Short mmCIF file of C-alpha atoms in Angstrom, two decimals:
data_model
loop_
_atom_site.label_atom_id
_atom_site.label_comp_id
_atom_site.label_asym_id
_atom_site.label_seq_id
_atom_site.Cartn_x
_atom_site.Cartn_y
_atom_site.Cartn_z
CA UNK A 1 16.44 31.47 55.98
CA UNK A 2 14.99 34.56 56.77
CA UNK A 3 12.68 35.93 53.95
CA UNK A 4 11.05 39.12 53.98
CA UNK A 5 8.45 39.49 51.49
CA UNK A 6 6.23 42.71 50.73
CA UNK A 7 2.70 41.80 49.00
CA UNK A 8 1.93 44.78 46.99
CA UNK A 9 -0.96 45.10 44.27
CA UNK A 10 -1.00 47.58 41.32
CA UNK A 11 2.37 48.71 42.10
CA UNK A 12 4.32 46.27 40.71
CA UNK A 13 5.83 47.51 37.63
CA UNK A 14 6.52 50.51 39.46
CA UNK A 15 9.11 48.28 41.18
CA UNK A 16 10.41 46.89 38.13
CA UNK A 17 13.65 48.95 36.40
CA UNK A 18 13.24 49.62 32.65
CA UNK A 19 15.42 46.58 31.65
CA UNK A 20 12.78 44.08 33.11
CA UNK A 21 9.91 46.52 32.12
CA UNK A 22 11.26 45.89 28.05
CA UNK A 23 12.07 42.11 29.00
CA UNK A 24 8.34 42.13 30.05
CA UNK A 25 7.28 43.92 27.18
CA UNK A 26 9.47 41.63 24.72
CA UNK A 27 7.84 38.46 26.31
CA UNK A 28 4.47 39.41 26.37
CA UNK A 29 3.23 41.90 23.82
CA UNK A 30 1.07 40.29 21.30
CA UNK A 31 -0.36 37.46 23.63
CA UNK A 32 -4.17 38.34 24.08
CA UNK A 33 -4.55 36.55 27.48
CA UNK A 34 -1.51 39.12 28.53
CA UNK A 35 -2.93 42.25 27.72
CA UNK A 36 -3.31 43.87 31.29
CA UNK A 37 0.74 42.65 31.69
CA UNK A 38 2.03 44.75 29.02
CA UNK A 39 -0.62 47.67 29.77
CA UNK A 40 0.84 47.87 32.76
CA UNK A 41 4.48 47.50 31.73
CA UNK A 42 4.20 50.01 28.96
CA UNK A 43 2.27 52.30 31.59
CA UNK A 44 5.30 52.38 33.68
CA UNK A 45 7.68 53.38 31.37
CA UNK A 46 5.50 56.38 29.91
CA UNK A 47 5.00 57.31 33.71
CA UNK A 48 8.71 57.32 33.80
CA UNK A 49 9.98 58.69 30.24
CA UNK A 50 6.71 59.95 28.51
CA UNK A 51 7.29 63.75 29.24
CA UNK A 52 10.71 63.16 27.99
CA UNK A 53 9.75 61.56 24.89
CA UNK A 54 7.14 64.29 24.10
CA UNK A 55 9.21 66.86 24.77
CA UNK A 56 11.84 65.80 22.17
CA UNK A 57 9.25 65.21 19.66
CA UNK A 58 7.62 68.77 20.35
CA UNK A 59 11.27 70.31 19.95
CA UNK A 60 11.63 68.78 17.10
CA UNK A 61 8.65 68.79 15.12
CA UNK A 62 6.92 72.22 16.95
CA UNK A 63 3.63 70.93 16.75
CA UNK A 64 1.66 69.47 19.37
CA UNK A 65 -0.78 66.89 17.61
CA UNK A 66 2.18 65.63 16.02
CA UNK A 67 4.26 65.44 19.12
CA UNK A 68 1.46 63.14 20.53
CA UNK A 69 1.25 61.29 17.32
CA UNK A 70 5.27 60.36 17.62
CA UNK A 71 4.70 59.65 21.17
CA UNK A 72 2.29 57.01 20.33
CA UNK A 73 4.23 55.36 17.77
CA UNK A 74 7.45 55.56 20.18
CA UNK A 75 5.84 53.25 22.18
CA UNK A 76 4.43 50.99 19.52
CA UNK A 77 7.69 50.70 18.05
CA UNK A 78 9.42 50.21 21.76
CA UNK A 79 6.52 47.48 22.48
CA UNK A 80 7.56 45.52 18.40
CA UNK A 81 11.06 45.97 19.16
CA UNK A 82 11.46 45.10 22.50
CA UNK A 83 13.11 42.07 21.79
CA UNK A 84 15.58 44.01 20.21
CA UNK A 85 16.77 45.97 23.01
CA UNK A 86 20.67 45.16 24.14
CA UNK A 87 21.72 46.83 27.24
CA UNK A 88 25.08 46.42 26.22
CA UNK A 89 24.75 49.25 23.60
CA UNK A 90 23.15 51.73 25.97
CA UNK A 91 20.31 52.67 28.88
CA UNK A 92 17.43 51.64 28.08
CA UNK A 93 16.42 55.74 28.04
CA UNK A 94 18.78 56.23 25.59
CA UNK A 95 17.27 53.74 23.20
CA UNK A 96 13.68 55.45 23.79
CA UNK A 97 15.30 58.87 23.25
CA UNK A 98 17.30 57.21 20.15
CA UNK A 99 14.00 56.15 18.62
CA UNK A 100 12.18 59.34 19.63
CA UNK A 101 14.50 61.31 18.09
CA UNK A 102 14.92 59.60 14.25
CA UNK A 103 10.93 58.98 14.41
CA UNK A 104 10.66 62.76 14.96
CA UNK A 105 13.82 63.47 12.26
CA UNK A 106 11.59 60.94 10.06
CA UNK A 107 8.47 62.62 10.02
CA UNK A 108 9.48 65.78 9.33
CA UNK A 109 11.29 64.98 6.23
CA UNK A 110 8.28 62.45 5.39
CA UNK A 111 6.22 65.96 6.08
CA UNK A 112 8.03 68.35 4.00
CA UNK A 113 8.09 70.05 7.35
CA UNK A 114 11.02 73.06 7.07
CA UNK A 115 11.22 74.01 10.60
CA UNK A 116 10.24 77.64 11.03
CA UNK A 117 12.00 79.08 14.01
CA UNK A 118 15.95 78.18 14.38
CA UNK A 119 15.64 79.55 18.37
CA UNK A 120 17.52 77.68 20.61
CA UNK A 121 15.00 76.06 23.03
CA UNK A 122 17.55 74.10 25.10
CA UNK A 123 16.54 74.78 28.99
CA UNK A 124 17.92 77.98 29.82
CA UNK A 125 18.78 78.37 33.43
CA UNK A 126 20.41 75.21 34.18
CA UNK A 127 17.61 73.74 36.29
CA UNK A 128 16.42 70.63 34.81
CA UNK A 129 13.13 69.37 35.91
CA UNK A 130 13.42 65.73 37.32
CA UNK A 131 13.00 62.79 34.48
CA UNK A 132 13.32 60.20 36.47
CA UNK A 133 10.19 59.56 38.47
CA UNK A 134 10.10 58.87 42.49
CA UNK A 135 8.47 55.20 41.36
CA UNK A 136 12.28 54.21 39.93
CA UNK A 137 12.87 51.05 42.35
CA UNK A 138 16.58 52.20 42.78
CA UNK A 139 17.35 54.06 46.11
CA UNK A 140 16.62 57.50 47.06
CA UNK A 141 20.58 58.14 46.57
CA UNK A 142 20.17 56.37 43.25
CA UNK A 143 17.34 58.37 42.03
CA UNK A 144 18.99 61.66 43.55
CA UNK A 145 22.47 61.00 41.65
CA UNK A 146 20.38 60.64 38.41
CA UNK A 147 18.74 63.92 38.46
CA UNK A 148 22.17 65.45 39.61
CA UNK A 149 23.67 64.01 36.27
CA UNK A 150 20.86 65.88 34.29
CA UNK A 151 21.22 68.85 36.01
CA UNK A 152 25.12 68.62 35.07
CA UNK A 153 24.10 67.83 31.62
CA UNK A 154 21.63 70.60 31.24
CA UNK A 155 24.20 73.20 32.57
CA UNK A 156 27.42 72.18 30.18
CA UNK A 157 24.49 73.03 27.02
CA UNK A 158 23.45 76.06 29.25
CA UNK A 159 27.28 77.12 29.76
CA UNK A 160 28.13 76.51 25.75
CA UNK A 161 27.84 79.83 23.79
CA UNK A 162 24.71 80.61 21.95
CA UNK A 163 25.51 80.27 18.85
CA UNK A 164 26.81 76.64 19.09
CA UNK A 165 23.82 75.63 21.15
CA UNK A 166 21.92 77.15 18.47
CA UNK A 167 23.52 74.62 15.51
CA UNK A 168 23.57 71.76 17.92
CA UNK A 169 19.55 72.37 18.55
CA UNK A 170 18.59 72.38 15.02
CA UNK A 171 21.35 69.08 14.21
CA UNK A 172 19.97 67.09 17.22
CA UNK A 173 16.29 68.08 17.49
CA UNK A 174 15.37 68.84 13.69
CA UNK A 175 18.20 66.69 12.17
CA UNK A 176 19.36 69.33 9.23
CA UNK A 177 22.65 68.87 8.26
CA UNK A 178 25.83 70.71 8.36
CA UNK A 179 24.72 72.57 4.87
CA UNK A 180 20.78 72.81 5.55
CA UNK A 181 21.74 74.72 8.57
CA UNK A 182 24.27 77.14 6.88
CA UNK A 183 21.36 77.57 4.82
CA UNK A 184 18.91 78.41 7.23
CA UNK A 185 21.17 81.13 9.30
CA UNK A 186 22.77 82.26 6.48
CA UNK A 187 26.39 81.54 8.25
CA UNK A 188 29.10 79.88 5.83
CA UNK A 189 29.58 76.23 6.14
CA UNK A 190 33.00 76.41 7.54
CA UNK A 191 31.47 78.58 10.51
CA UNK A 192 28.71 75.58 10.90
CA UNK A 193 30.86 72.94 10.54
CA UNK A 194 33.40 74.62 13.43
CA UNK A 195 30.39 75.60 15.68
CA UNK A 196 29.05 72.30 15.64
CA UNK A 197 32.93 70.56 16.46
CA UNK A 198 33.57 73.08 19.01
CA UNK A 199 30.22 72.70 20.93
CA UNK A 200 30.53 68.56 21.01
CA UNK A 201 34.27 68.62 21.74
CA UNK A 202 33.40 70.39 24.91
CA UNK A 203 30.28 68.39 25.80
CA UNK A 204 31.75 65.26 25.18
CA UNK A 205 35.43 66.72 26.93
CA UNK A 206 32.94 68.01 29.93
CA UNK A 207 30.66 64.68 30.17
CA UNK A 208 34.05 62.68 30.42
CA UNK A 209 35.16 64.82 33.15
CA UNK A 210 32.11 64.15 35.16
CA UNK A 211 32.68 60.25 34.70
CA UNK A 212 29.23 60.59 32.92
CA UNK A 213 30.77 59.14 29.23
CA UNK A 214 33.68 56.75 29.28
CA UNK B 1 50.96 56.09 3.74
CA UNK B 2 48.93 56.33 6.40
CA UNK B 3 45.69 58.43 5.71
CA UNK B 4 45.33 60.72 8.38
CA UNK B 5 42.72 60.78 11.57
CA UNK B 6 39.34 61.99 10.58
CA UNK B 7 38.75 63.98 14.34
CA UNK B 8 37.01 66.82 12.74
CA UNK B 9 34.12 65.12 10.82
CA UNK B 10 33.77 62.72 13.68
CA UNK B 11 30.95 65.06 15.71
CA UNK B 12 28.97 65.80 12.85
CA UNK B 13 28.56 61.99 12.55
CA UNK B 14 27.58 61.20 15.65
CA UNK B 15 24.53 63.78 15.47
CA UNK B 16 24.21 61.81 11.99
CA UNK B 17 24.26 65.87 10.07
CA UNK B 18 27.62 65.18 8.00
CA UNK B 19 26.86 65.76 4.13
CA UNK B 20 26.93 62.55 1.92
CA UNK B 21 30.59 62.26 0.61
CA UNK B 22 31.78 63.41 3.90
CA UNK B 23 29.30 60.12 5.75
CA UNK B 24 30.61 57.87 3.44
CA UNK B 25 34.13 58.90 3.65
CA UNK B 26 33.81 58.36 7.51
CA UNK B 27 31.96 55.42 7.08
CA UNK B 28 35.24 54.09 4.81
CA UNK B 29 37.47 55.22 7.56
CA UNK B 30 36.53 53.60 10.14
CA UNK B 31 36.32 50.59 9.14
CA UNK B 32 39.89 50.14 8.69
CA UNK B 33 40.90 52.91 12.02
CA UNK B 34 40.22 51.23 15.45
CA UNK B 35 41.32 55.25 16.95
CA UNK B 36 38.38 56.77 15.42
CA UNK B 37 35.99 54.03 15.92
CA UNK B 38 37.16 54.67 19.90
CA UNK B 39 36.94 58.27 19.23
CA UNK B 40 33.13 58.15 17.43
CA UNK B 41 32.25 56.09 20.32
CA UNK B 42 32.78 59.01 22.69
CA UNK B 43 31.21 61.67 20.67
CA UNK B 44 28.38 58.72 20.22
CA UNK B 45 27.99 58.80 24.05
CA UNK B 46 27.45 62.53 24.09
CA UNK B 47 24.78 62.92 21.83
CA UNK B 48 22.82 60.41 23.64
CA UNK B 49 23.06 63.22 26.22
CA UNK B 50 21.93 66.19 24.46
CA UNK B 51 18.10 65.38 25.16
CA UNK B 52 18.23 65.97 28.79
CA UNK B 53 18.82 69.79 28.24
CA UNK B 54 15.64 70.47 26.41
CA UNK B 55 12.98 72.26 28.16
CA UNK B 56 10.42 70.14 29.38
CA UNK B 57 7.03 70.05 28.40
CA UNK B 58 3.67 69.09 29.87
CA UNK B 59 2.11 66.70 27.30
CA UNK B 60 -2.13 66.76 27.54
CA UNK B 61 -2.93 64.34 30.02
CA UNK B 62 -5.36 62.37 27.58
CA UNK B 63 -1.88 61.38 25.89
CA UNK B 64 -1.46 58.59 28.82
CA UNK B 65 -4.51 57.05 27.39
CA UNK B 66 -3.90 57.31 23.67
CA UNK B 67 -0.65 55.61 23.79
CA UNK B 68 -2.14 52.65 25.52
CA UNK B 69 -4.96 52.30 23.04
CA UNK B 70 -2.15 52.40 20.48
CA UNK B 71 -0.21 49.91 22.06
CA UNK B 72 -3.38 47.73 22.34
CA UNK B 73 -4.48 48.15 18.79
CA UNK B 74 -0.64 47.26 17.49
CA UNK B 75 -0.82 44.50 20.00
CA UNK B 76 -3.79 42.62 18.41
CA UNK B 77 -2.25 43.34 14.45
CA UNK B 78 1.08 41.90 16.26
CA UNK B 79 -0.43 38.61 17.62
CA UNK B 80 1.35 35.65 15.69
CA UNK B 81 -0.61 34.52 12.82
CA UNK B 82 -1.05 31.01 10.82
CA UNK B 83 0.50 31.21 7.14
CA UNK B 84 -2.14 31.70 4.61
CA UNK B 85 -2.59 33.34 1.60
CA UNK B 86 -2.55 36.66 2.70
CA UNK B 87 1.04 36.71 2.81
CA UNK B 88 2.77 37.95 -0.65
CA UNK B 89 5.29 34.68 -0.53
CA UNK B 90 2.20 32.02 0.08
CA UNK B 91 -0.34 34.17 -2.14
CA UNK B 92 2.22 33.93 -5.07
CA UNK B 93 2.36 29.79 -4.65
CA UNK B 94 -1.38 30.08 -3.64
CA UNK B 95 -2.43 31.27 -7.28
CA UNK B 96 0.06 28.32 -9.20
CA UNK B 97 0.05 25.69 -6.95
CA UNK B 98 -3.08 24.14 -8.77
CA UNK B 99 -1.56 24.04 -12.27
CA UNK B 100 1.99 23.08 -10.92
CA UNK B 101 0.91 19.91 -9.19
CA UNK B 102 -1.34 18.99 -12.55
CA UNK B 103 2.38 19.30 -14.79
CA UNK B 104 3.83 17.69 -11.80
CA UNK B 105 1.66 14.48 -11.14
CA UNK B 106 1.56 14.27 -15.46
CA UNK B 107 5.01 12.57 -15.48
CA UNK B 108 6.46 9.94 -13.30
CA UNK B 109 9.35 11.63 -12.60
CA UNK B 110 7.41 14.26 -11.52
CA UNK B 111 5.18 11.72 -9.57
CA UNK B 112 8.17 10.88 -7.32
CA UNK B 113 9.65 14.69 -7.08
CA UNK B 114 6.02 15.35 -5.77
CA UNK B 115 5.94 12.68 -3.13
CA UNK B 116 9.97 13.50 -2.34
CA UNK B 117 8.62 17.09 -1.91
CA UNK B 118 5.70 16.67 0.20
CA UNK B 119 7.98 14.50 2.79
CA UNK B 120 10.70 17.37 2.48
CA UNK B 121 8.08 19.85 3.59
CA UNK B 122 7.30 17.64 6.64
CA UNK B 123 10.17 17.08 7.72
CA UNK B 124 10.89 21.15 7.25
CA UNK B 125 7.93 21.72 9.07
CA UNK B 126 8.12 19.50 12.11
CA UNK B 127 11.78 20.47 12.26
CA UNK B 128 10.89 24.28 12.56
CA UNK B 129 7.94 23.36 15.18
CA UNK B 130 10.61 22.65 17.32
CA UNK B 131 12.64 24.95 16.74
CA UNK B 132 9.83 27.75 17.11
CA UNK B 133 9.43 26.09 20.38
CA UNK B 134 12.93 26.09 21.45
CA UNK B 135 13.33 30.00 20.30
CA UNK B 136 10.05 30.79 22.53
CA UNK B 137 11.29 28.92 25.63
CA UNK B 138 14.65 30.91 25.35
CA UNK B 139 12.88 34.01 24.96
CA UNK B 140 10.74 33.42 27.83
CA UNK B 141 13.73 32.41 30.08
CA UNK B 142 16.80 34.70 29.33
CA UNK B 143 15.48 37.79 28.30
CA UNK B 144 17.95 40.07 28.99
CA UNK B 145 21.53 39.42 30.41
CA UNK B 146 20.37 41.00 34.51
CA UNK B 147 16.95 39.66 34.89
CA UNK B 148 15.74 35.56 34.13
CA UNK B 149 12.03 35.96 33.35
CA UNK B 150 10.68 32.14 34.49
CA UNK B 151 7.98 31.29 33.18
CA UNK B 152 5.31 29.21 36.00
CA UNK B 153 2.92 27.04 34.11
CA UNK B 154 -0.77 26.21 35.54
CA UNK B 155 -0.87 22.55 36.80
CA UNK B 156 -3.62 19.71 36.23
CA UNK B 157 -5.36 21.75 39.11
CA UNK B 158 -5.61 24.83 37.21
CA UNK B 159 -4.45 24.19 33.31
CA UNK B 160 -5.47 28.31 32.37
CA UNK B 161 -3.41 29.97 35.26
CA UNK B 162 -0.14 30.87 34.08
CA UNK B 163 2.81 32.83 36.13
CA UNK B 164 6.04 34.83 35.72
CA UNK B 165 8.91 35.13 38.62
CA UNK B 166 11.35 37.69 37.45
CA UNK B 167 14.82 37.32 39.24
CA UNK B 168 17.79 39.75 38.78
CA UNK B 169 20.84 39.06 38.81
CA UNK B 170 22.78 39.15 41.73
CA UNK B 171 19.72 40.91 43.48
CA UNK B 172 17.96 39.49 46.78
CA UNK B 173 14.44 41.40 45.28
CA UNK B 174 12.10 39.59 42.82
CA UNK B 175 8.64 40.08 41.68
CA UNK B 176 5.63 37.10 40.68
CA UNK B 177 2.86 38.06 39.06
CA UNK B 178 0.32 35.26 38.19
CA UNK B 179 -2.78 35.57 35.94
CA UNK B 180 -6.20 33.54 35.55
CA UNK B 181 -5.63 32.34 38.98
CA UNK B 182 -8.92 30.26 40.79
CA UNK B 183 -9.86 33.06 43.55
CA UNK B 184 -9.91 31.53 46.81
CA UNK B 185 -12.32 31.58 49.76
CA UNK B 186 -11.01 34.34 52.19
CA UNK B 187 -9.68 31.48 55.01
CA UNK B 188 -6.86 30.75 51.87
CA UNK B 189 -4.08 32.54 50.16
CA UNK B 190 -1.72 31.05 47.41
CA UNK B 191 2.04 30.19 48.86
CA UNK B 192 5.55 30.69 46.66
CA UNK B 193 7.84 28.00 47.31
CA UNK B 194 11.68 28.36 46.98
CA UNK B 195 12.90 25.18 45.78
CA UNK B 196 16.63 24.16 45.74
CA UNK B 197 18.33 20.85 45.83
CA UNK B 198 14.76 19.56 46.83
CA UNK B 199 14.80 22.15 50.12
CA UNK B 200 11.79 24.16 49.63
CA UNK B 201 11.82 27.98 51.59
CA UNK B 202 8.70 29.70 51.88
CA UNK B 203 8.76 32.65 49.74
CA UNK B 204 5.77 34.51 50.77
CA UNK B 205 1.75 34.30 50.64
CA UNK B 206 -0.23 36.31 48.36
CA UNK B 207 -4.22 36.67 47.53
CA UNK B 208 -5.21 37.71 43.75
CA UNK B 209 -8.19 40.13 43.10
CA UNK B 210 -11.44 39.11 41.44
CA UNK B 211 -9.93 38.83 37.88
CA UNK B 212 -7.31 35.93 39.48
CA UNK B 213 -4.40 38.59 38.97
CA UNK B 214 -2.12 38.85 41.91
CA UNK B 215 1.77 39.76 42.62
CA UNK B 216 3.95 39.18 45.04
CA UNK B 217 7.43 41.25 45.82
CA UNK B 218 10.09 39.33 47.43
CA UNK B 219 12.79 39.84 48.80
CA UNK B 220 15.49 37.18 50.30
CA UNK B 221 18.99 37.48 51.83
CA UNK B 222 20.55 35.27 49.15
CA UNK B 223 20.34 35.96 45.53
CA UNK B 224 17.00 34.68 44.36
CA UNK B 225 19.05 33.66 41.10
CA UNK B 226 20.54 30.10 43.37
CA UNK B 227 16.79 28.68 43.39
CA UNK B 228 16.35 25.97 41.17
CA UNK B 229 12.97 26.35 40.71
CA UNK B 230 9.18 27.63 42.15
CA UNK B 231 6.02 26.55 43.19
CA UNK B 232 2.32 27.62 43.98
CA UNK B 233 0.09 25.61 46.36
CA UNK B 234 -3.16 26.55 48.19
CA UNK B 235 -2.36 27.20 52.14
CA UNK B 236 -4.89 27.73 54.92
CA UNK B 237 -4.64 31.66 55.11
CA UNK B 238 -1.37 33.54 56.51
CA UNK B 239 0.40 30.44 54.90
CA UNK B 240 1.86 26.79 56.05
CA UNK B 241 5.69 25.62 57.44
CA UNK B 242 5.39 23.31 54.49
CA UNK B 243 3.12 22.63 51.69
CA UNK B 244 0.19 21.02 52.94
CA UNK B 245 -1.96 22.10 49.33
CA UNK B 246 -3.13 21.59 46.01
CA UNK B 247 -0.03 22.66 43.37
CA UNK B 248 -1.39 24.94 40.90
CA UNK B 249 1.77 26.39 39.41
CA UNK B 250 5.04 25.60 38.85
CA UNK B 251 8.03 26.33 37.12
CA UNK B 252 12.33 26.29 37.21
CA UNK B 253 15.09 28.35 36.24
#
């Protein structure tokens, strides 16, 4: 049999995808002698998905310390609840963005925060700056098809009209509800409650399209 | 009568922003409508989308290094601990247990309940030792339902170095990382054997650094998943046609 083998040190988990990343994670964290293993596991995701994660928490929370404070605890809780993780129900990005998002939602209720500015800060020209770092083990065609699909995503928000990217920005990233933000623009909640129907039916009727949602 | 399709309402659920009677009349809904479940499910999908068309920012690089020690300091509060009193459940027995054996042991009947009790608990206990152990050795070996993490476990040779091969599925790549592993004199490397139906394939030779921690990336025509199991043994350096050295770790699918 003919077995080509690549010795490589210290860029390992770089090879690994996220799936066996968590599985490492899940296995390891907690076991003293396996400290450096999960350092370097939990190292590669953040590599990967840590700008992503602190962006949503700055969006959402608008503060900085606290942004880096929800980062932290993202990955605590991904390293705990490894385990947990069932790549049935979603990419393993998802999950991180899942947790990311209700830890952020979390603290600012926990905070009494009332987010001051209702701007939408969804990217604005389209572009997307890549998420998915070069060290991905899939293909270059793999990694380049990703970062198309973000770039599709980013433009259906850009293309939606202001207003409903506004009440999608401050349902997703600050997690007020259909009343809260009537509230905050001062809009009836039948206009909220339309923008906010209007702007998913088209994402969701757009990602479909695109063979990006089933 | 059929109650009608709740389309409308389904959005504001999935970005989890619909009011409280409106959530639970959802909630209600679907339960008992298979179209909107299918329908959420969608709309579900599509919010998982919405972060990617935030505006990215630059975190402060020091944040690389604060989640790690976060992760280390949760790591050591995580590690498994022995029962004791610390715990609310045994802290509550902890302050009665005196005072209930005394009633106890005072009567016969409570003599025998005692003695039935404390054999009860052992056989509880040994019977959830091996359970514990049979929930760990699953954990370690199906993971996930595309990678088989395999545990290798030090031999006589080297009882303290232990070993992982992970092996997706269907994929010709795997990786081996091994820990606490004896560094060898430069003339020898360690050598991964392939083992299946007693057939053993070279997989590859590999040093470790000063710390014994070494990995090895392979990659085979077949599936790596149709090996039955994997070896370590000491080879002169460059590596051997077939093991000619000590075993120091082993371990099988």
């Amino acid at each position: 049999m003919d077995i080509r083998w690549v010795e490589v040190f210290n860029l390992e988990f770089s090879a690994l995808d996220d799936e066996a990343l968590l599985a490492v994670i899940a296995a390891e964290f907690g076991r003293p002698s396996a400290e450096s293993i999960v350092n370097e596991a939990v190292l590669a995701l953040y590599d990967r998905y840590g700008k992503l994660i602190y962006s949503v928490a700055y969006h959402s929370t608008g503060n900085i310390e606290t942004a880096e404070e929800i980062t932290q605890d993202v990955f605590v809780r991904v390293c705990k609840n490894a385990h947990t993780y069932r790549s049935e129900k979603g990419k393993v990005i998802n999950w991180l963005v899942s947790i990311t998002r209700h830890s952020s939602i979390d603290e600012l209720r926990r905070r009494r925060i009332r987010p001051e500015h209702t701007q939408v800060q969804w990217i604005e020209d389209g572009w997307i700056e890549s998420m998915v770092e070069t060290s991905l083990p899939d293909s270059p065609e793999q990694i380049a098809e990703a970062n198309i699909q973000q770039h599709q995503i980013s433009q259906i928000i850009a293309e939606l009209p202001l207003q409903q990217r506004q009440v999608l920005f401050l349902a997703f990233f600050k997690g007020l509800s259909h009343s809260q933000i009537a509230d905050r623009l001062g809009e009836p909640l039948g206009t909220v409650k339309s923008r906010v129907r209007l702007a998913m039916q088209k994402l969701r009727d757009r990602l479909i399209d695109l063979g990006i949602v089933e | 009568m059929t109650e009608e399709h709740i389309f409308d309402l389904l959005p504001g659920y999935a970005l989890g922003i619909l009011d409280d009677e409106d959530r639970l009349h959802v909630t209600t809904h679907l339960m008992k409508c298979s179209i909107c479940a299918r329908e959420l499910k969608t709309y579900s999908a599509a919010t998982d989308q919405l972060a990617f068309g935030v505006q990215l920012e630059s975190p402060d690089p020091n944040l690389k290094m604060k989640v790690l020690q976060s992760v280390e300091a949760a790591a050591r509060t995580s590690a498994p601990v022995e029962h004791d009193s610390r715990l609310p459940f045994f802290g509550k027995i902890g302050a009665n247990w005196q005072e209930s054996l005394r009633i106890l042991l005072g009567r016969q009947a409570g003599l025998a309940l005692a003695v039935l009790a404390i054999f009860l608990v052992l056989f509880l206990g040994i019977n959830n030792y091996l359970l514990w152990q049979q929930v760990n050795d699953l954990q370690v070996r199906l993971p996930g339902d595309n990678v088989q993490f395999i545990r290798l476990d030090g031999t006589d040779k080297a009882p303290e170095s232990i070993g992982y091969m992970i092996v997706f599925k269907n994929n010709r790549y795997g990786s081996l990382t091994v820990e606490n592993v004896p560094v060898l004199d430069e003339a020898y490397q360690y050598q991964i054997w392939l083992m299946k139906d007693g057939e053993r394939t070279n997989g590859g030779v590999f040093s470790v650094n000063d710390s014994g921690y070494g990995v090895l990336q392979v990659y085979s025509k077949q599936p790596l998943e149709i090996y039955d199991s994997f070896g370590i043994t000491i080879e002169p350096a460059g590596g051997s046609p077939e093991p000619t050295g000590e075993r120091i770790l082993d371990g099988g699918l």
